[in-house]
CSV table of C-alpha atoms and ligand atoms in Angstrom, one decimal:
chain,number,residue,atom,x,y,z
D,1,MET,CA,-0.1,0.0,-0.1
D,2,GLN,CA,1.5,3.5,-1.2
D,3,ASN,CA,0.9,5.7,2.2
D,4,ILE,CA,0.0,9.4,1.9
D,5,VAL,CA,0.9,11.6,4.5
D,6,ILE,CA,-0.7,15.0,4.9
D,7,LEU,CA,0.5,18.3,6.6
D,8,ILE,CA,-2.1,21.1,7.4
D,9,SER,CA,-2.1,24.1,9.5
D,10,GLY,CA,-5.4,25.4,9.4
D,11,ARG,CA,-9.0,24.6,8.0
D,12,GLY,CA,-7.9,21.6,5.8
D,13,SER,CA,-10.6,22.1,2.9
D,14,ASN,CA,-7.7,20.8,0.3
D,15,PHE,CA,-7.2,17.7,2.7
D,16,GLU,CA,-10.8,17.1,2.6
D,17,ALA,CA,-11.1,17.2,-1.0
D,18,ILE,CA,-8.2,14.7,-1.2
D,19,LEU,CA,-9.9,12.5,1.4
D,20,ARG,CA,-13.3,12.5,-0.5
D,21,THR,CA,-12.1,12.0,-3.8
D,22,SER,CA,-10.0,9.2,-2.5
D,23,ARG,CA,-12.8,7.5,-1.0
D,24,GLU,CA,-15.1,8.1,-4.1
D,25,GLU,CA,-12.6,6.9,-6.6
D,26,ASN,CA,-11.7,3.9,-4.1
D,27,TRP,CA,-7.9,4.6,-4.2
D,28,GLU,CA,-7.2,2.0,-2.0
D,29,SER,CA,-8.5,-0.7,-4.6
D,30,GLN,CA,-8.1,1.2,-7.6
D,31,CYS,CA,-4.3,2.6,-6.9
D,32,GLY,CA,-3.1,0.9,-3.7
D,33,ALA,CA,-3.0,4.6,-2.1
D,34,ARG,CA,-4.6,5.3,1.2
D,35,ILE,CA,-4.1,8.7,3.3
D,36,ALA,CA,-2.3,7.0,6.3
D,37,ALA,CA,-2.1,10.0,8.5
D,38,VAL,CA,-2.7,13.8,8.8
D,39,ILE,CA,-0.1,16.1,10.8
D,40,SER,CA,-0.8,19.7,12.0
D,41,ASN,CA,1.8,21.9,13.4
D,42,ARG,CA,-1.3,24.0,15.0
D,43,PRO,CA,-3.1,21.7,17.3
D,44,GLN,CA,-5.9,23.7,16.8
D,45,ALA,CA,-6.3,23.4,13.2
D,46,ALA,CA,-10.0,22.3,11.7
D,47,GLY,CA,-8.5,19.9,9.5
D,48,LEU,CA,-7.5,17.8,12.3
D,49,GLN,CA,-11.1,17.5,13.3
D,50,ILE,CA,-12.0,16.9,10.2
D,51,ALA,CA,-9.6,13.7,9.9
D,52,ARG,CA,-10.7,12.4,13.4
D,53,ASP,CA,-14.5,12.6,12.4
D,54,ALA,CA,-13.2,10.6,9.0
D,55,GLY,CA,-11.3,8.2,11.1
D,56,VAL,CA,-7.9,9.1,9.7
D,57,GLU,CA,-5.2,9.3,12.0
D,58,ALA,CA,-4.6,13.1,13.2
D,59,ILE,CA,-1.6,14.1,14.5
D,60,ALA,CA,-0.7,17.5,16.4
D,61,MET,CA,2.6,18.6,16.7
D,62,ASP,CA,3.2,22.1,17.8
D,63,HIS,CA,6.1,23.8,16.3
D,64,LYS,CA,6.0,26.0,19.4
D,65,ALA,CA,7.3,23.2,21.4
D,66,TYR,CA,10.3,22.9,19.4
D,67,GLU,CA,13.4,25.5,20.2
D,68,SER,CA,14.3,25.8,16.3
D,69,ARG,CA,13.2,25.2,13.1
D,70,GLU,CA,15.5,21.9,12.7
D,71,ALA,CA,14.5,20.4,15.8
D,72,PHE,CA,10.9,20.8,14.7
D,73,ASP,CA,11.9,19.4,11.2
D,74,ALA,CA,13.7,16.3,12.7
D,75,ALA,CA,11.0,15.5,15.0
D,76,LEU,CA,8.3,16.0,11.7
D,77,ALA,CA,10.8,13.3,9.9
D,78,GLU,CA,10.7,10.9,12.5
D,79,VAL,CA,7.1,10.7,12.6
D,80,ILE,CA,6.7,10.8,8.9
D,81,ARG,CA,9.3,8.1,8.4
D,82,ARG,CA,7.0,5.7,10.1
D,83,TYR,CA,4.7,5.7,7.6
D,84,ASP,CA,7.2,5.3,4.5
D,85,PRO,CA,5.3,7.4,2.4
D,86,ALA,CA,5.2,7.5,-1.4
D,87,VAL,CA,3.6,11.0,-1.3
D,88,ILE,CA,3.6,13.8,1.3
D,89,VAL,CA,1.0,16.5,1.0
D,90,LEU,CA,1.7,19.9,2.0
D,91,ALA,CA,-2.3,21.4,2.3
D,92,GLY,CA,-1.9,24.9,3.7
D,93,PHE,CA,1.2,23.8,5.4
D,94,MET,CA,2.4,27.4,6.8
D,95,ARG,CA,5.8,26.3,7.3
D,96,ILE,CA,9.0,26.5,5.4
D,97,LEU,CA,11.0,23.3,5.6
D,98,THR,CA,14.4,23.1,6.1
D,99,GLU,CA,16.9,22.0,3.2
D,100,GLY,CA,17.7,18.8,4.9
D,101,PHE,CA,13.9,18.0,5.3
D,102,VAL,CA,13.3,18.6,1.7
D,103,LYS,CA,16.2,16.8,0.2
D,104,GLU,CA,15.4,13.5,2.5
D,105,PHE,CA,11.9,13.4,0.9
D,106,GLU,CA,12.7,15.1,-2.6
D,107,GLY,CA,10.3,13.8,-5.4
D,108,LYS,CA,7.7,12.9,-2.8
D,109,ILE,CA,6.7,16.2,-1.3
D,110,LEU,CA,3.8,18.2,-2.9
D,111,ASN,CA,2.5,21.8,-2.4
D,112,ILE,CA,-0.4,23.7,-3.4
D,113,HIS,CA,0.3,27.5,-4.0
D,114,PRO,CA,-2.4,29.9,-4.7
D,115,ALA,CA,-1.0,31.3,-7.8
D,116,LEU,CA,0.3,30.6,-11.0
D,117,LEU,CA,4.0,30.0,-10.6
D,118,PRO,CA,6.6,31.5,-11.1
D,119,LEU,CA,4.4,34.4,-10.9
D,120,PHE,CA,3.9,35.5,-7.2
D,121,PRO,CA,5.9,33.3,-5.1
D,122,GLY,CA,5.1,33.9,-1.2
D,123,LEU,CA,2.0,35.4,0.6
D,124,ASP,CA,-0.5,37.8,-0.5
D,125,THR,CA,-0.9,36.4,-3.8
D,126,HIS,CA,-4.6,37.2,-4.8
D,127,GLN,CA,-3.8,40.9,-3.6
D,128,ARG,CA,-0.7,40.9,-5.9
D,129,CYS,CA,-2.4,39.7,-8.7
D,130,LEU,CA,-5.0,42.3,-8.5
D,131,ASP,CA,-2.6,45.1,-8.2
D,132,ALA,CA,-0.4,43.6,-11.2
D,133,GLY,CA,-3.7,44.1,-13.3
D,134,CYS,CA,-3.7,40.2,-14.2
D,135,ARG,CA,-6.6,39.0,-16.4
D,136,VAL,CA,-5.8,35.4,-15.1
D,137,HIS,CA,-4.7,33.9,-11.6
D,138,GLY,CA,-5.1,30.3,-10.3
D,139,SER,CA,-3.2,28.0,-8.3
D,140,THR,CA,-0.2,25.5,-9.0
D,141,VAL,CA,0.6,22.3,-7.5
D,142,HIS,CA,4.5,21.5,-7.5
D,143,PHE,CA,7.1,19.1,-6.1
D,144,VAL,CA,8.6,20.7,-3.1
D,145,SER,CA,12.4,22.1,-3.8
D,146,PRO,CA,14.8,23.9,-1.3
D,147,VAL,CA,13.6,27.1,-3.1
D,148,LEU,CA,10.5,28.5,-1.6
D,149,ASP,CA,7.6,27.7,-4.1
D,150,GLY,CA,10.1,27.1,-6.7
D,151,GLY,CA,10.0,23.7,-7.1
D,152,SER,CA,9.0,21.9,-10.6
D,153,ILE,CA,5.4,22.4,-11.4
D,154,ILE,CA,3.0,19.4,-11.7
D,155,GLY,CA,-0.4,20.9,-12.6
D,156,GLN,CA,-2.0,24.3,-12.7
D,157,ALA,CA,-5.6,25.6,-12.6
D,158,VAL,CA,-6.8,28.7,-14.2
D,159,VAL,CA,-9.5,31.1,-13.2
D,160,PRO,CA,-10.3,34.5,-14.8
D,161,VAL,CA,-9.9,37.8,-12.8
D,162,LEU,CA,-12.8,39.8,-12.6
D,163,PRO,CA,-13.3,43.6,-12.7
D,164,THR,CA,-15.4,43.4,-9.2
D,165,ASP,CA,-12.8,41.0,-7.5
D,166,ASP,CA,-11.7,41.7,-4.2
D,167,ALA,CA,-8.6,39.5,-3.0
D,168,ASP,CA,-11.3,37.2,-0.8
D,169,ALA,CA,-13.3,36.8,-4.2
D,170,LEU,CA,-10.3,35.5,-6.3
D,171,ALA,CA,-9.2,33.6,-3.4
D,172,SER,CA,-12.7,31.9,-3.5
D,173,ARG,CA,-13.2,31.3,-7.1
D,174,GLY,CA,-9.7,29.8,-7.1
D,175,LEU,CA,-10.2,27.5,-4.3
D,176,VAL,CA,-13.0,25.7,-5.9
D,177,TYR,CA,-10.7,24.7,-8.6
D,178,GLU,CA,-7.8,23.5,-6.1
D,179,HIS,CA,-10.1,20.8,-4.7
D,180,GLN,CA,-10.2,19.6,-8.0
D,181,LEU,CA,-6.7,19.7,-9.0
D,182,TYR,CA,-4.8,18.6,-6.0
D,183,PRO,CA,-6.6,15.2,-5.7
D,184,LYS,CA,-5.9,14.7,-9.5
D,185,CYS,CA,-2.1,15.5,-8.7
D,186,VAL,CA,-2.0,13.3,-5.7
D,187,ARG,CA,-3.2,10.4,-7.4
D,188,ALA,CA,-0.8,10.8,-10.6
D,189,VAL,CA,2.1,10.9,-7.9
D,190,ALA,CA,1.1,8.0,-6.0
D,191,GLU,CA,0.4,6.0,-9.3
D,192,GLY,CA,3.9,7.0,-10.3
D,193,ARG,CA,2.2,8.7,-13.6
D,194,VAL,CA,4.2,11.9,-12.5
D,195,LYS,CA,7.9,11.7,-11.3
D,196,LEU,CA,10.7,14.1,-10.7
D,197,VAL,CA,13.7,13.2,-12.7
D,198,ASP,CA,16.7,15.5,-12.5
D,199,GLY,CA,14.6,18.2,-10.8
D,200,ARG,CA,12.1,18.6,-13.6
D,201,THR,CA,8.7,16.7,-13.8
D,202,VAL,CA,7.9,14.0,-16.0
D,203,MET,CA,4.5,12.7,-17.3
D,204,ASP,CA,3.1,11.9,-20.2
D,205,ASP,CA,0.5,14.0,-22.6
D,206,ASP,CA,-3.0,12.5,-21.3
D,207,THR,CA,-1.6,13.3,-17.6
D,208,ALA,CA,-0.6,16.8,-18.6
D,209,ARG,CA,-4.1,17.6,-20.1
D,210,SER,CA,-5.5,16.0,-17.0
D,211,LEU,CA,-3.5,18.2,-14.5
D,212,THR,CA,-4.2,21.3,-16.4
D,213,ILE,CA,-7.9,23.0,-15.5
D,214,PHE,CA,-9.4,25.9,-16.8
D,215,GLY,CA,-11.9,27.5,-14.4
D,216,VAL,CA,-14.7,30.2,-15.1
F,1,LIG,C1,-5.0,27.5,0.0
F,1,LIG,O1,-5.5,28.3,-0.9
F,1,LIG,C2,-3.6,26.6,-0.5
F,1,LIG,O2,-3.6,27.1,-2.0
F,1,LIG,C3,-2.9,27.5,0.0
F,1,LIG,O3,-3.3,27.5,1.6
F,1,LIG,C4,-4.7,27.6,1.3
F,1,LIG,C5,-5.0,26.2,2.2
F,1,LIG,O4,-6.2,26.2,2.4
F,1,LIG,N1,-1.5,27.0,0.3
F,1,LIG,P1,-7.2,24.9,2.9
F,1,LIG,O5,-6.4,25.0,4.6
F,1,LIG,O6,-6.5,23.6,2.3
F,1,LIG,O7,-8.4,25.0,3.4
């Protein structure tokens, strides 16, 4: 069985979408993959309760209990290793991971970023997109590399930017498609249809089409 471990910090709507899809599509029998655990660095994260309610192992690891970023990441890696995961999914995980952690799990860690990378890495992506006057915005799933929001791209969902949008409206429009995109990307990596080879994402044309979403 391919174990999937999901890291969150907050509401966990992407985790919930992945969980729902994994059950609807019966990933355990269809692709031999299951969500083995959800780990949050914030004990109060709403996503942990979603996991408990769904019978998924939910682990709180408060980063404030560790004296340094390195100490937290070492403890996190130790917990994650127990699951020998094929895929580690960052879903609203608001911590920058150390290079050592990223290197250990390189090619297995995915992140979703609310912008069309390489545009707008970092925070406040929706407002920055509006300020720049873009006509399109969206979200990107990518492999995690030591460069923040800089790893090789797996899939993207594009949405229009409307004249009446504020940052919240734009974020809500994008989130709907994140919930379609991320489960597809996680499944494709778990099935080995998407791989990181020499720092570049490799997949066939059909997979690439399925991981490109045009929203309205
Ligand atoms: C999403 O917008 C994602 O793009 C960003 O953080 C948010 C997480 O939301 N990385 P949720 O916790 O999955 O609801």
